[in-house]
């Protein structure tokens, strides 16, 4: 195990093999054949880390699948603690007595394959070679993630989810669930997401990707045995994402033109003096570097860019026509990364196809991250939806 | 002269000392004291490269000052040729018989200090040391640029400009001209610009800046004597800017989800396979690296982020109240970098102060770069304005 791993583990609590397990459970696809992925590669005996909250009822009708976004994990709810440096990422939405009430619903949240929070990803040891996957980790798609989650559903004995819910990349998975396994989902709620990633979204992803690639410590993706990983490149990538996750208005309100303390010039007129927005972005870069693996960042980013509900299905309308369950499309007007015309497209195409669909707008200055931060608005909309369907 | 220079010169035509002069003229501030800049530093005998088009009339009343944006230069009009790898950047607006008709107007376009197209910048030799400025080049501000341009105006015998016009950073300079030298401007036209850079604009600038800083070939800014400069970092910075210069709609129309040729997987499902938008961004990064100096990119970027018409003037309203001349505010609804609420703020504050001001919206899918690309709309609005005032 390289020092990169040790550092991640020791300083941050990012989950790595050997780390405290916390509330995680593990499902290994121990089939007699490898798990083939859409790109043509395969994974041998991959593992999905997942957590469950609440109790599956006798007729297995209260199961809700929640799917995380880019750098999320299985810890959707619950306190910080062993193996979980922070409280669940949607704790204010999913909790005992909460909007998604775990006294009522059996909530399951898996970490995606390709990730670095317990599920098999580029940092994992490839059983075929005994070495970290690194650059040899195959490209995985949203559909691969969903197929692996279907195997997990079999393992858990859940034939049909009462609802499949997710924001951003989680919403892409929710949509693919409804298209790939219409008989296994009673409802879906895709939030702040899209049917197909756009050129601009791919463009943002591309720039972060080359920033990581050009970091001399990236070493083509095989840095696990080296003294350092591509921290600078990953920080640049994350800072780009962080701007797109929020909004112009929010930054103006929160930071304006305030200068950071500790500058060398009273008006910040030295090249490396900083405004507050700059130290905020630096901080977000550093935090991600300390808790996330660069290769997983690349793998998951690529999966999002390859997301296209229409691929191989005779176009968008035909793909959407496969969705048979009630759908709640939740959009965010201030979202600059997944502009709300994309959620409205989900609504419109489903409505045109005669599928039951509702649209809710989240009123927020937070932009894309409003799906995480506006827990009352999002939670209320979701609770009303899953209680009704 | 380091190899970095030689490479820039030999392969690209970017102007460097010793390069073909083309239509450039040079003005050296050969005062008995150095040119002090707002940050507290100074430049000894700095030079402004500039070009002129048309003829100054007898009463010197037909002079129009045009100010360039981030990576622009003095070649606002005229053909490609010696020292000018491309046609003037606003040739479709400024030309004999054009919208800004150089048979009628005497157009002057200077390269900003801090730049790398003939004016003194970080790549220049510091007369005090005999070496490239590099990291020792002082931070310059938009106000410093304008003060240097006022000295150029004295040198040319122009007491009052009929109009001062610019887009983006050029517009920041036009606004500062109207505030700093109200008696020397008869009209101004700030296009796709702002009174104060916002936190989001500073954030974008910051990310590009750290991408350059973390390039191992940056060497703290002193790379002119080395074999290579921070090309990768500069390319990342430029790609970020390029996305903000255009629009989501434009990219969707132009590229959509088209794959670039030459990929290894038929559906682009390999980590380094590219969509067309990606090769477009790579291309824009490479082109800038081949024609522009990274330290100038940093210097000019910092000047834009420090732009604040209110600084030291008792607030925004008091600063705007200094503007006495008719103003044409030109905004672009699809501009994601300088959203049109910023041009509307220019209009509203001037109107509130009782200053003559008009607002024109450019109807375009091009986003911020619409000020360069929509030459008919922009040219018509400018021509009508400067003929009238």
GROMACS .gro file of N, CA, C and O in nm, chain A residues 38-39 139 141 196-200 202-204 206-207 209-211 213-214 216 218 232 236 239-240 243-244 247-248 251-252 255-257 265 267-275 277-278 281-282 298-299 302 305-308 311 336 339 341, chain B residues 38-39 139 141 196-200 202-204 206-207 209-211 213-214 216 218 232 236 239-240 243-244 247-248 251-252 255-257 265 267-273 275 277-278 281-282 298-299 302 305-308 311 336 339 341:
model
  468
   38UNK      N    1  -1.961  -0.165  -1.980
   38UNK     CA    2  -2.005  -0.121  -2.112
   38UNK      C    3  -1.889  -0.086  -2.205
   38UNK      O    4  -1.900  -0.097  -2.328
   39UNK      N    5  -1.778  -0.041  -2.149
   39UNK     CA    6  -1.664  -0.001  -2.232
   39UNK      C    7  -1.590  -0.120  -2.290
   39UNK      O    8  -1.501  -0.103  -2.374
  139UNK      N    9  -1.308   0.218  -1.797
  139UNK     CA   10  -1.413   0.320  -1.794
  139UNK      C   11  -1.544   0.251  -1.758
  139UNK      O   12  -1.578   0.147  -1.815
  141UNK      N   13  -1.971   0.321  -1.679
  141UNK     CA   14  -2.075   0.416  -1.715
  141UNK      C   15  -2.184   0.417  -1.606
  141UNK      O   16  -2.185   0.331  -1.517
  196UNK      N   17  -2.905   1.385  -2.088
  196UNK     CA   18  -2.780   1.371  -2.164
  196UNK      C   19  -2.687   1.483  -2.119
  196UNK      O   20  -2.730   1.599  -2.115
  197UNK      N   21  -2.564   1.452  -2.091
  197UNK     CA   22  -2.470   1.559  -2.058
  197UNK      C   23  -2.445   1.646  -2.182
  197UNK      O   24  -2.434   1.594  -2.293
  198UNK      N   25  -2.435   1.775  -2.161
  198UNK     CA   26  -2.415   1.868  -2.272
  198UNK      C   27  -2.266   1.890  -2.300
  198UNK      O   28  -2.180   1.854  -2.219
  199UNK      N   29  -2.242   1.955  -2.412
  199UNK     CA   30  -2.104   1.989  -2.449
  199UNK      C   31  -2.038   2.075  -2.341
  199UNK      O   32  -1.920   2.056  -2.308
  200UNK      N   33  -2.113   2.169  -2.283
  200UNK     CA   34  -2.053   2.254  -2.180
  200UNK      C   35  -2.014   2.172  -2.056
  200UNK      O   36  -1.907   2.190  -1.998
  202UNK      N   37  -1.941   1.856  -2.051
  202UNK     CA   38  -1.824   1.778  -2.090
  202UNK      C   39  -1.700   1.867  -2.089
  202UNK      O   40  -1.592   1.827  -2.046
  203UNK      N   41  -1.717   1.990  -2.135
  203UNK     CA   42  -1.605   2.085  -2.138
  203UNK      C   43  -1.548   2.111  -1.999
  203UNK      O   44  -1.427   2.104  -1.977
  204UNK      N   45  -1.636   2.139  -1.903
  204UNK     CA   46  -1.587   2.158  -1.765
  204UNK      C   47  -1.513   2.034  -1.717
  204UNK      O   48  -1.407   2.044  -1.655
  206UNK      N   49  -1.363   1.807  -1.891
  206UNK     CA   50  -1.238   1.793  -1.966
  206UNK      C   51  -1.125   1.875  -1.904
  206UNK      O   52  -1.012   1.827  -1.891
  207UNK      N   53  -1.156   1.998  -1.866
  207UNK     CA   54  -1.050   2.086  -1.816
  207UNK      C   55  -0.994   2.032  -1.683
  207UNK      O   56  -0.873   2.029  -1.662
  209UNK      N   57  -0.997   1.725  -1.600
  209UNK     CA   58  -0.925   1.601  -1.635
  209UNK      C   59  -0.782   1.631  -1.682
  209UNK      O   60  -0.687   1.564  -1.641
  210UNK      N   61  -0.767   1.733  -1.768
  210UNK     CA   62  -0.630   1.760  -1.815
  210UNK      C   63  -0.545   1.823  -1.704
  210UNK      O   64  -0.425   1.804  -1.700
  211UNK      N   65  -0.611   1.898  -1.614
  211UNK     CA   66  -0.534   1.953  -1.501
  211UNK      C   67  -0.475   1.839  -1.418
  211UNK      O   68  -0.360   1.847  -1.374
  213UNK      N   69  -0.422   1.525  -1.536
  213UNK     CA   70  -0.327   1.451  -1.621
  213UNK      C   71  -0.191   1.520  -1.627
  213UNK      O   72  -0.087   1.453  -1.630
  214UNK      N   73  -0.190   1.655  -1.629
  214UNK     CA   74  -0.064   1.727  -1.646
  214UNK      C   75   0.010   1.747  -1.514
  214UNK      O   76   0.120   1.800  -1.514
  216UNK      N   77   0.259   1.646  -1.263
  216UNK     CA   78   0.369   1.549  -1.278
  216UNK      C   79   0.355   1.430  -1.184
  216UNK      O   80   0.411   1.323  -1.212
  218UNK      N   81   0.086   1.265  -1.136
  218UNK     CA   82  -0.020   1.176  -1.181
  218UNK      C   83   0.038   1.046  -1.235
  218UNK      O   84  -0.016   0.937  -1.215
  232UNK      N   85  -0.216   1.876  -0.678
  232UNK     CA   86  -0.237   2.009  -0.736
  232UNK      C   87  -0.340   2.002  -0.849
  232UNK      O   88  -0.429   2.087  -0.859
  236UNK      N   89  -0.716   2.183  -0.864
  236UNK     CA   90  -0.763   2.271  -0.973
  236UNK      C   91  -0.896   2.220  -1.026
  236UNK      O   92  -0.992   2.296  -1.044
  239UNK      N   93  -1.174   2.297  -0.787
  239UNK     CA   94  -1.208   2.439  -0.780
  239UNK      C   95  -1.297   2.479  -0.898
  239UNK      O   96  -1.390   2.558  -0.883
  240UNK      N   97  -1.266   2.426  -1.015
  240UNK     CA   98  -1.353   2.452  -1.131
  240UNK      C   99  -1.495   2.405  -1.098
  240UNK      O  100  -1.593   2.477  -1.115
  243UNK      N  101  -1.697   2.623  -0.847
  243UNK     CA  102  -1.761   2.744  -0.901
  243UNK      C  103  -1.892   2.707  -0.970
  243UNK      O  104  -1.995   2.773  -0.951
  244UNK      N  105  -1.889   2.597  -1.046
  244UNK     CA  106  -2.011   2.558  -1.119
  244UNK      C  107  -2.118   2.502  -1.026
  244UNK      O  108  -2.235   2.499  -1.063
  247UNK      N  109  -2.337   2.970  -0.727
  247UNK     CA  110  -2.389   3.072  -0.819
  247UNK      C  111  -2.318   3.205  -0.802
  247UNK      O  112  -2.262   3.235  -0.695
  248UNK      N  113  -2.322   3.283  -0.907
  248UNK     CA  114  -2.270   3.419  -0.909
  248UNK      C  115  -2.328   3.500  -0.793
  248UNK      O  116  -2.254   3.562  -0.715
  251UNK      N  117  -2.195   3.397  -0.446
  251UNK     CA  118  -2.058   3.442  -0.422
  251UNK      C  119  -2.054   3.593  -0.398
  251UNK      O  120  -1.977   3.641  -0.314
  252UNK      N  121  -2.137   3.667  -0.471
  252UNK     CA  122  -2.139   3.813  -0.449
  252UNK      C  123  -2.189   3.846  -0.309
  252UNK      O  124  -2.133   3.932  -0.241
  255UNK      N  125  -1.910   3.673  -0.046
  255UNK     CA  126  -1.771   3.718  -0.048
  255UNK      C  127  -1.754   3.859  -0.106
  255UNK      O  128  -1.668   3.933  -0.062
  256UNK      N  129  -1.834   3.892  -0.205
  256UNK     CA  130  -1.816   4.021  -0.272
  256UNK      C  131  -1.670   4.039  -0.312
  256UNK      O  132  -1.609   3.948  -0.367
  257UNK      N  133  -1.617   4.155  -0.280
  257UNK     CA  134  -1.476   4.183  -0.310
  257UNK      C  135  -1.392   4.188  -0.181
  257UNK      O  136  -1.287   4.254  -0.176
  265UNK      N  137  -0.020   4.323   0.065
  265UNK     CA  138  -0.051   4.460   0.024
  265UNK      C  139  -0.189   4.495   0.081
  265UNK      O  140  -0.281   4.413   0.076
  267UNK      N  141  -0.435   4.658  -0.020
  267UNK     CA  142  -0.547   4.645  -0.113
  267UNK      C  143  -0.536   4.519  -0.198
  267UNK      O  144  -0.602   4.507  -0.302
  268UNK      N  145  -0.454   4.425  -0.153
  268UNK     CA  146  -0.441   4.298  -0.223
  268UNK      C  147  -0.369   4.309  -0.356
  268UNK      O  148  -0.385   4.224  -0.443
  269UNK      N  149  -0.286   4.416  -0.371
  269UNK     CA  150  -0.222   4.439  -0.501
  269UNK      C  151  -0.086   4.374  -0.511
  269UNK      O  152   0.013   4.437  -0.549
  270UNK      N  153  -0.080   4.247  -0.472
  270UNK     CA  154   0.039   4.166  -0.499
  270UNK      C  155  -0.011   4.040  -0.569
  270UNK      O  156  -0.125   3.999  -0.548
  271UNK      N  157   0.071   3.983  -0.655
  271UNK     CA  158   0.022   3.876  -0.743
  271UNK      C  159  -0.041   3.762  -0.664
  271UNK      O  160  -0.140   3.704  -0.707
  272UNK      N  161   0.014   3.728  -0.546
  272UNK     CA  162  -0.037   3.610  -0.475
  272UNK      C  163  -0.122   3.647  -0.354
  272UNK      O  164  -0.160   3.561  -0.276
  273UNK      N  165  -0.152   3.776  -0.341
  273UNK     CA  166  -0.256   3.818  -0.245
  273UNK      C  167  -0.389   3.760  -0.291
  273UNK      O  168  -0.409   3.736  -0.411
  274UNK      N  169  -0.480   3.743  -0.194
  274UNK     CA  170  -0.605   3.676  -0.229
  274UNK      C  171  -0.729   3.753  -0.181
  274UNK      O  172  -0.728   3.814  -0.075
  275UNK      N  173  -0.832   3.743  -0.259
  275UNK     CA  174  -0.965   3.780  -0.213
  275UNK      C  175  -1.023   3.660  -0.136
  275UNK      O  176  -0.974   3.547  -0.150
  277UNK      N  177  -1.294   3.494  -0.184
  277UNK     CA  178  -1.340   3.388  -0.274
  277UNK      C  179  -1.225   3.295  -0.311
  277UNK      O  180  -1.244   3.174  -0.328
  278UNK      N  181  -1.105   3.349  -0.317
  278UNK     CA  182  -0.990   3.267  -0.355
  278UNK      C  183  -0.952   3.170  -0.244
  278UNK      O  184  -0.922   3.053  -0.270
  281UNK      N  185  -1.204   2.893  -0.242
  281UNK     CA  186  -1.180   2.791  -0.346
  281UNK      C  187  -1.059   2.705  -0.311
  281UNK      O  188  -1.061   2.583  -0.328
  282UNK      N  189  -0.952   2.768  -0.263
  282UNK     CA  190  -0.834   2.690  -0.221
  282UNK      C  191  -0.874   2.588  -0.115
  282UNK      O  192  -0.832   2.472  -0.121
  298UNK      N  193  -1.163   1.108  -1.173
  298UNK     CA  194  -1.163   1.095  -1.320
  298UNK      C  195  -1.267   0.992  -1.365
  298UNK      O  196  -1.341   1.016  -1.461
  299UNK      N  197  -1.271   0.878  -1.297
  299UNK     CA  198  -1.361   0.769  -1.340
  299UNK      C  199  -1.507   0.814  -1.334
  299UNK      O  200  -1.585   0.791  -1.427
  302UNK      N  201  -1.590   1.090  -1.590
  302UNK     CA  202  -1.608   1.033  -1.725
  302UNK      C  203  -1.745   0.966  -1.737
  302UNK      O  204  -1.812   0.979  -1.841
  305UNK      N  205  -2.000   1.227  -1.805
  305UNK     CA  206  -1.994   1.284  -1.941
  305UNK      C  207  -2.048   1.185  -2.044
  305UNK      O  208  -2.104   1.226  -2.146
  306UNK      N  209  -2.029   1.057  -2.018
  306UNK     CA  210  -2.082   0.955  -2.111
  306UNK      C  211  -2.232   0.932  -2.090
  306UNK      O  212  -2.294   0.859  -2.168
  307UNK      N  213  -2.288   0.993  -1.987
  307UNK     CA  214  -2.432   0.975  -1.958
  307UNK      C  215  -2.517   1.026  -2.074
  307UNK      O  216  -2.509   1.143  -2.112
  308UNK      N  217  -2.595   0.936  -2.132
  308UNK     CA  218  -2.682   0.971  -2.244
  308UNK      C  219  -2.792   0.865  -2.246
  308UNK      O  220  -2.772   0.754  -2.293
  311UNK      N  221  -2.855   0.668  -2.573
  311UNK     CA  222  -2.754   0.585  -2.641
  311UNK      C  223  -2.804   0.444  -2.667
  311UNK      O  224  -2.845   0.372  -2.575
  336UNK      N  225  -2.616   2.653  -1.258
  336UNK     CA  226  -2.542   2.686  -1.380
  336UNK      C  227  -2.477   2.562  -1.441
  336UNK      O  228  -2.433   2.565  -1.555
  339UNK      N  229  -2.848   2.333  -1.590
  339UNK     CA  230  -2.952   2.437  -1.595
  339UNK      C  231  -3.091   2.374  -1.594
  339UNK      O  232  -3.111   2.263  -1.644
  341UNK      N  233  -3.346   2.398  -1.759
  341UNK     CA  234  -3.412   2.351  -1.882
  341UNK      C  235  -3.394   2.201  -1.900
  341UNK      O  236  -3.474   2.136  -1.969
  427UNK      N  237   0.007   5.174  -0.916
  427UNK     CA  238  -0.081   5.183  -0.800
  427UNK      C  239  -0.040   5.086  -0.688
  427UNK      O  240  -0.067   5.112  -0.570
  428UNK      N  241   0.019   4.975  -0.723
  428UNK     CA  242   0.056   4.875  -0.623
  428UNK      C  243   0.176   4.918  -0.541
  428UNK      O  244   0.210   4.852  -0.442
  528UNK      N  245   0.253   4.440  -0.993
  528UNK     CA  246   0.110   4.436  -1.026
  528UNK      C  247   0.071   4.572  -1.083
  528UNK      O  248   0.104   4.676  -1.025
  530UNK      N  249  -0.265   4.800  -1.253
  530UNK     CA  250  -0.411   4.804  -1.247
  530UNK      C  251  -0.466   4.868  -1.374
  530UNK      O  252  -0.391   4.923  -1.456
  585UNK      N  253  -1.725   4.680  -1.133
  585UNK     CA  254  -1.644   4.610  -1.032
  585UNK      C  255  -1.644   4.461  -1.068
  585UNK      O  256  -1.751   4.404  -1.089
  586UNK      N  257  -1.530   4.399  -1.065
  586UNK     CA  258  -1.529   4.254  -1.087
  586UNK      C  259  -1.594   4.184  -0.969
  586UNK      O  260  -1.575   4.224  -0.855
  587UNK      N  261  -1.670   4.081  -0.998
  587UNK     CA  262  -1.741   4.008  -0.893
  587UNK      C  263  -1.655   3.894  -0.837
  587UNK      O  264  -1.553   3.856  -0.895
  588UNK      N  265  -1.704   3.837  -0.728
  588UNK     CA  266  -1.636   3.722  -0.668
  588UNK      C  267  -1.624   3.607  -0.766
  588UNK      O  268  -1.521   3.539  -0.773
  589UNK      N  269  -1.730   3.584  -0.846
  589UNK     CA  270  -1.723   3.473  -0.941
  589UNK      C  271  -1.615   3.498  -1.047
  589UNK      O  272  -1.540   3.407  -1.083
  591UNK      N  273  -1.349   3.680  -1.011
  591UNK     CA  274  -1.221   3.662  -0.943
  591UNK      C  275  -1.192   3.513  -0.925
  591UNK      O  276  -1.079   3.468  -0.942
  592UNK      N  277  -1.298   3.437  -0.894
  592UNK     CA  278  -1.282   3.293  -0.876
  592UNK      C  279  -1.230   3.225  -1.002
  592UNK      O  280  -1.136   3.146  -0.997
  593UNK      N  281  -1.291   3.256  -1.115
  593UNK     CA  282  -1.242   3.198  -1.241
  593UNK      C  283  -1.095   3.236  -1.263
  593UNK      O  284  -1.014   3.152  -1.303
  595UNK      N  285  -0.874   3.315  -1.046
  595UNK     CA  286  -0.790   3.247  -0.946
  595UNK      C  287  -0.753   3.106  -0.990
  595UNK      O  288  -0.637   3.064  -0.975
  596UNK      N  289  -0.849   3.034  -1.042
  596UNK     CA  290  -0.822   2.893  -1.077
  596UNK      C  291  -0.719   2.886  -1.190
  596UNK      O  292  -0.626   2.804  -1.186
  598UNK      N  293  -0.496   3.107  -1.249
  598UNK     CA  294  -0.369   3.153  -1.188
  598UNK      C  295  -0.299   3.038  -1.116
  598UNK      O  296  -0.178   3.019  -1.131
  599UNK      N  297  -0.374   2.960  -1.037
  599UNK     CA  298  -0.304   2.852  -0.965
  599UNK      C  299  -0.264   2.739  -1.061
  599UNK      O  300  -0.164   2.672  -1.038
  600UNK      N  301  -0.341   2.721  -1.168
  600UNK     CA  302  -0.301   2.620  -1.267
  600UNK      C  303  -0.165   2.658  -1.327
  600UNK      O  304  -0.079   2.571  -1.347
  602UNK      N  305   0.061   2.861  -1.176
  602UNK     CA  306   0.160   2.860  -1.066
  602UNK      C  307   0.210   2.718  -1.039
  602UNK      O  308   0.327   2.697  -1.009
  603UNK      N  309   0.118   2.620  -1.047
  603UNK     CA  310   0.156   2.483  -1.011
  603UNK      C  311   0.222   2.408  -1.126
  603UNK      O  312   0.264   2.294  -1.108
  605UNK      N  313   0.519   2.294  -1.311
  605UNK     CA  314   0.660   2.293  -1.266
  605UNK      C  315   0.750   2.382  -1.351
  605UNK      O  316   0.854   2.425  -1.303
  607UNK      N  317   0.676   2.680  -1.441
  607UNK     CA  318   0.652   2.821  -1.412
  607UNK      C  319   0.770   2.882  -1.335
  607UNK      O  320   0.809   2.997  -1.359
  621UNK      N  321   0.148   2.398  -1.999
  621UNK     CA  322   0.031   2.319  -1.958
  621UNK      C  323  -0.061   2.402  -1.869
  621UNK      O  324  -0.183   2.399  -1.884
  625UNK      N  325  -0.454   2.520  -1.945
  625UNK     CA  326  -0.568   2.496  -1.855
  625UNK      C  327  -0.640   2.628  -1.827
  625UNK      O  328  -0.762   2.638  -1.835
  628UNK      N  329  -0.840   2.738  -2.122
  628UNK     CA  330  -0.960   2.656  -2.148
  628UNK      C  331  -1.073   2.696  -2.054
  628UNK      O  332  -1.189   2.700  -2.095
  629UNK      N  333  -1.039   2.723  -1.928
  629UNK     CA  334  -1.143   2.772  -1.836
  629UNK      C  335  -1.204   2.899  -1.894
  629UNK      O  336  -1.327   2.913  -1.904
  632UNK      N  337  -1.444   2.854  -2.198
  632UNK     CA  338  -1.582   2.813  -2.169
  632UNK      C  339  -1.664   2.934  -2.125
  632UNK      O  340  -1.778   2.953  -2.169
  633UNK      N  341  -1.603   3.019  -2.041
  633UNK     CA  342  -1.678   3.136  -1.992
  633UNK      C  343  -1.698   3.241  -2.101
  633UNK      O  344  -1.785   3.325  -2.088
  636UNK      N  345  -2.107   3.019  -2.473
  636UNK     CA  346  -2.232   2.986  -2.403
  636UNK      C  347  -2.267   2.839  -2.417
  636UNK      O  348  -2.224   2.772  -2.512
  637UNK      N  349  -2.344   2.793  -2.319
  637UNK     CA  350  -2.399   2.658  -2.319
  637UNK      C  351  -2.471   2.628  -2.451
  637UNK      O  352  -2.445   2.526  -2.517
  640UNK      N  353  -2.235   2.587  -2.754
  640UNK     CA  354  -2.163   2.460  -2.752
  640UNK      C  355  -2.257   2.344  -2.787
  640UNK      O  356  -2.217   2.249  -2.854
  641UNK      N  357  -2.381   2.350  -2.738
  641UNK     CA  358  -2.476   2.244  -2.771
  641UNK      C  359  -2.505   2.241  -2.920
  641UNK      O  360  -2.510   2.135  -2.982
  644UNK      N  361  -2.136   2.160  -3.107
  644UNK     CA  362  -2.069   2.032  -3.080
  644UNK      C  363  -2.162   1.921  -3.032
  644UNK      O  364  -2.140   1.805  -3.062
  645UNK      N  365  -2.262   1.960  -2.954
  645UNK     CA  366  -2.349   1.859  -2.895
  645UNK      C  367  -2.267   1.750  -2.828
  645UNK      O  368  -2.174   1.780  -2.753
  646UNK      N  369  -2.301   1.626  -2.856
  646UNK     CA  370  -2.226   1.513  -2.800
  646UNK      C  371  -2.143   1.443  -2.909
  646UNK      O  372  -2.110   1.325  -2.898
  654UNK      N  373  -1.206   0.401  -2.877
  654UNK     CA  374  -1.329   0.324  -2.855
  654UNK      C  375  -1.440   0.386  -2.940
  654UNK      O  376  -1.452   0.509  -2.948
  656UNK      N  377  -1.744   0.440  -2.905
  656UNK     CA  378  -1.834   0.533  -2.836
  656UNK      C  379  -1.759   0.625  -2.740
  656UNK      O  380  -1.820   0.686  -2.653
  657UNK      N  381  -1.628   0.635  -2.761
  657UNK     CA  382  -1.549   0.726  -2.679
  657UNK      C  383  -1.532   0.680  -2.535
  657UNK      O  384  -1.505   0.761  -2.447
  658UNK      N  385  -1.548   0.548  -2.512
  658UNK     CA  386  -1.544   0.498  -2.374
  658UNK      C  387  -1.405   0.453  -2.332
  658UNK      O  388  -1.386   0.344  -2.279
  659UNK      N  389  -1.308   0.541  -2.358
  659UNK     CA  390  -1.174   0.523  -2.301
  659UNK      C  391  -1.141   0.656  -2.233
  659UNK      O  392  -1.189   0.761  -2.276
  660UNK      N  393  -1.061   0.651  -2.129
  660UNK     CA  394  -1.042   0.769  -2.045
  660UNK      C  395  -0.993   0.889  -2.125
  660UNK      O  396  -1.032   1.001  -2.098
  661UNK      N  397  -0.906   0.867  -2.225
  661UNK     CA  398  -0.850   0.982  -2.296
  661UNK      C  399  -0.912   1.000  -2.434
  661UNK      O  400  -0.864   1.081  -2.514
  662UNK      N  401  -1.016   0.926  -2.464
  662UNK     CA  402  -1.097   0.957  -2.583
  662UNK      C  403  -1.163   1.093  -2.562
  662UNK      O  404  -1.186   1.136  -2.449
  664UNK      N  405  -1.461   1.400  -2.682
  664UNK     CA  406  -1.571   1.458  -2.757
  664UNK      C  407  -1.515   1.579  -2.836
  664UNK      O  408  -1.409   1.633  -2.804
  666UNK      N  409  -1.608   1.888  -2.831
  666UNK     CA  410  -1.587   2.004  -2.745
  666UNK      C  411  -1.450   1.999  -2.679
  666UNK      O  412  -1.386   2.103  -2.657
  667UNK      N  413  -1.402   1.878  -2.651
  667UNK     CA  414  -1.272   1.865  -2.584
  667UNK      C  415  -1.157   1.903  -2.677
  667UNK      O  416  -1.063   1.971  -2.636
  670UNK      N  417  -1.150   2.277  -2.708
  670UNK     CA  418  -1.086   2.344  -2.595
  670UNK      C  419  -0.935   2.322  -2.596
  670UNK      O  420  -0.858   2.416  -2.571
  671UNK      N  421  -0.892   2.200  -2.625
  671UNK     CA  422  -0.747   2.175  -2.636
  671UNK      C  423  -0.685   2.269  -2.739
  671UNK      O  424  -0.578   2.327  -2.716
  687UNK      N  425  -0.112   3.638  -1.646
  687UNK     CA  426  -0.134   3.660  -1.503
  687UNK      C  427  -0.149   3.809  -1.471
  687UNK      O  428  -0.237   3.848  -1.395
  688UNK      N  429  -0.060   3.891  -1.527
  688UNK     CA  430  -0.061   4.034  -1.495
  688UNK      C  431  -0.192   4.099  -1.534
  688UNK      O  432  -0.252   4.176  -1.458
  691UNK      N  433  -0.491   3.971  -1.324
  691UNK     CA  434  -0.493   4.035  -1.192
  691UNK      C  435  -0.548   4.178  -1.203
  691UNK      O  436  -0.626   4.222  -1.116
  694UNK      N  437  -0.919   4.164  -1.211
  694UNK     CA  438  -0.981   4.128  -1.082
  694UNK      C  439  -0.975   4.244  -0.984
  694UNK      O  440  -1.064   4.260  -0.900
  695UNK      N  441  -0.870   4.326  -0.995
  695UNK     CA  442  -0.858   4.444  -0.907
  695UNK      C  443  -0.946   4.559  -0.955
  695UNK      O  444  -0.956   4.661  -0.887
  696UNK      N  445  -1.006   4.543  -1.073
  696UNK     CA  446  -1.090   4.651  -1.127
  696UNK      C  447  -1.207   4.680  -1.035
  696UNK      O  448  -1.289   4.592  -1.008
  697UNK      N  449  -1.213   4.802  -0.989
  697UNK     CA  450  -1.322   4.846  -0.901
  697UNK      C  451  -1.331   4.996  -0.913
  697UNK      O  452  -1.250   5.070  -0.854
  700UNK      N  453  -1.311   5.208  -0.590
  700UNK     CA  454  -1.198   5.206  -0.496
  700UNK      C  455  -1.144   5.347  -0.469
  700UNK      O  456  -1.105   5.419  -0.563
  725UNK      N  457  -2.201   3.483  -1.988
  725UNK     CA  458  -2.196   3.420  -1.856
  725UNK      C  459  -2.080   3.472  -1.772
  725UNK      O  460  -2.074   3.448  -1.653
  728UNK      N  461  -2.220   3.902  -1.686
  728UNK     CA  462  -2.365   3.894  -1.711
  728UNK      C  463  -2.421   4.035  -1.735
  728UNK      O  464  -2.371   4.133  -1.681
  730UNK      N  465  -2.653   4.201  -1.626
  730UNK     CA  466  -2.695   4.289  -1.516
  730UNK      C  467  -2.584   4.389  -1.483
  730UNK      O  468  -2.610   4.495  -1.428
   0.00000   0.00000   0.00000
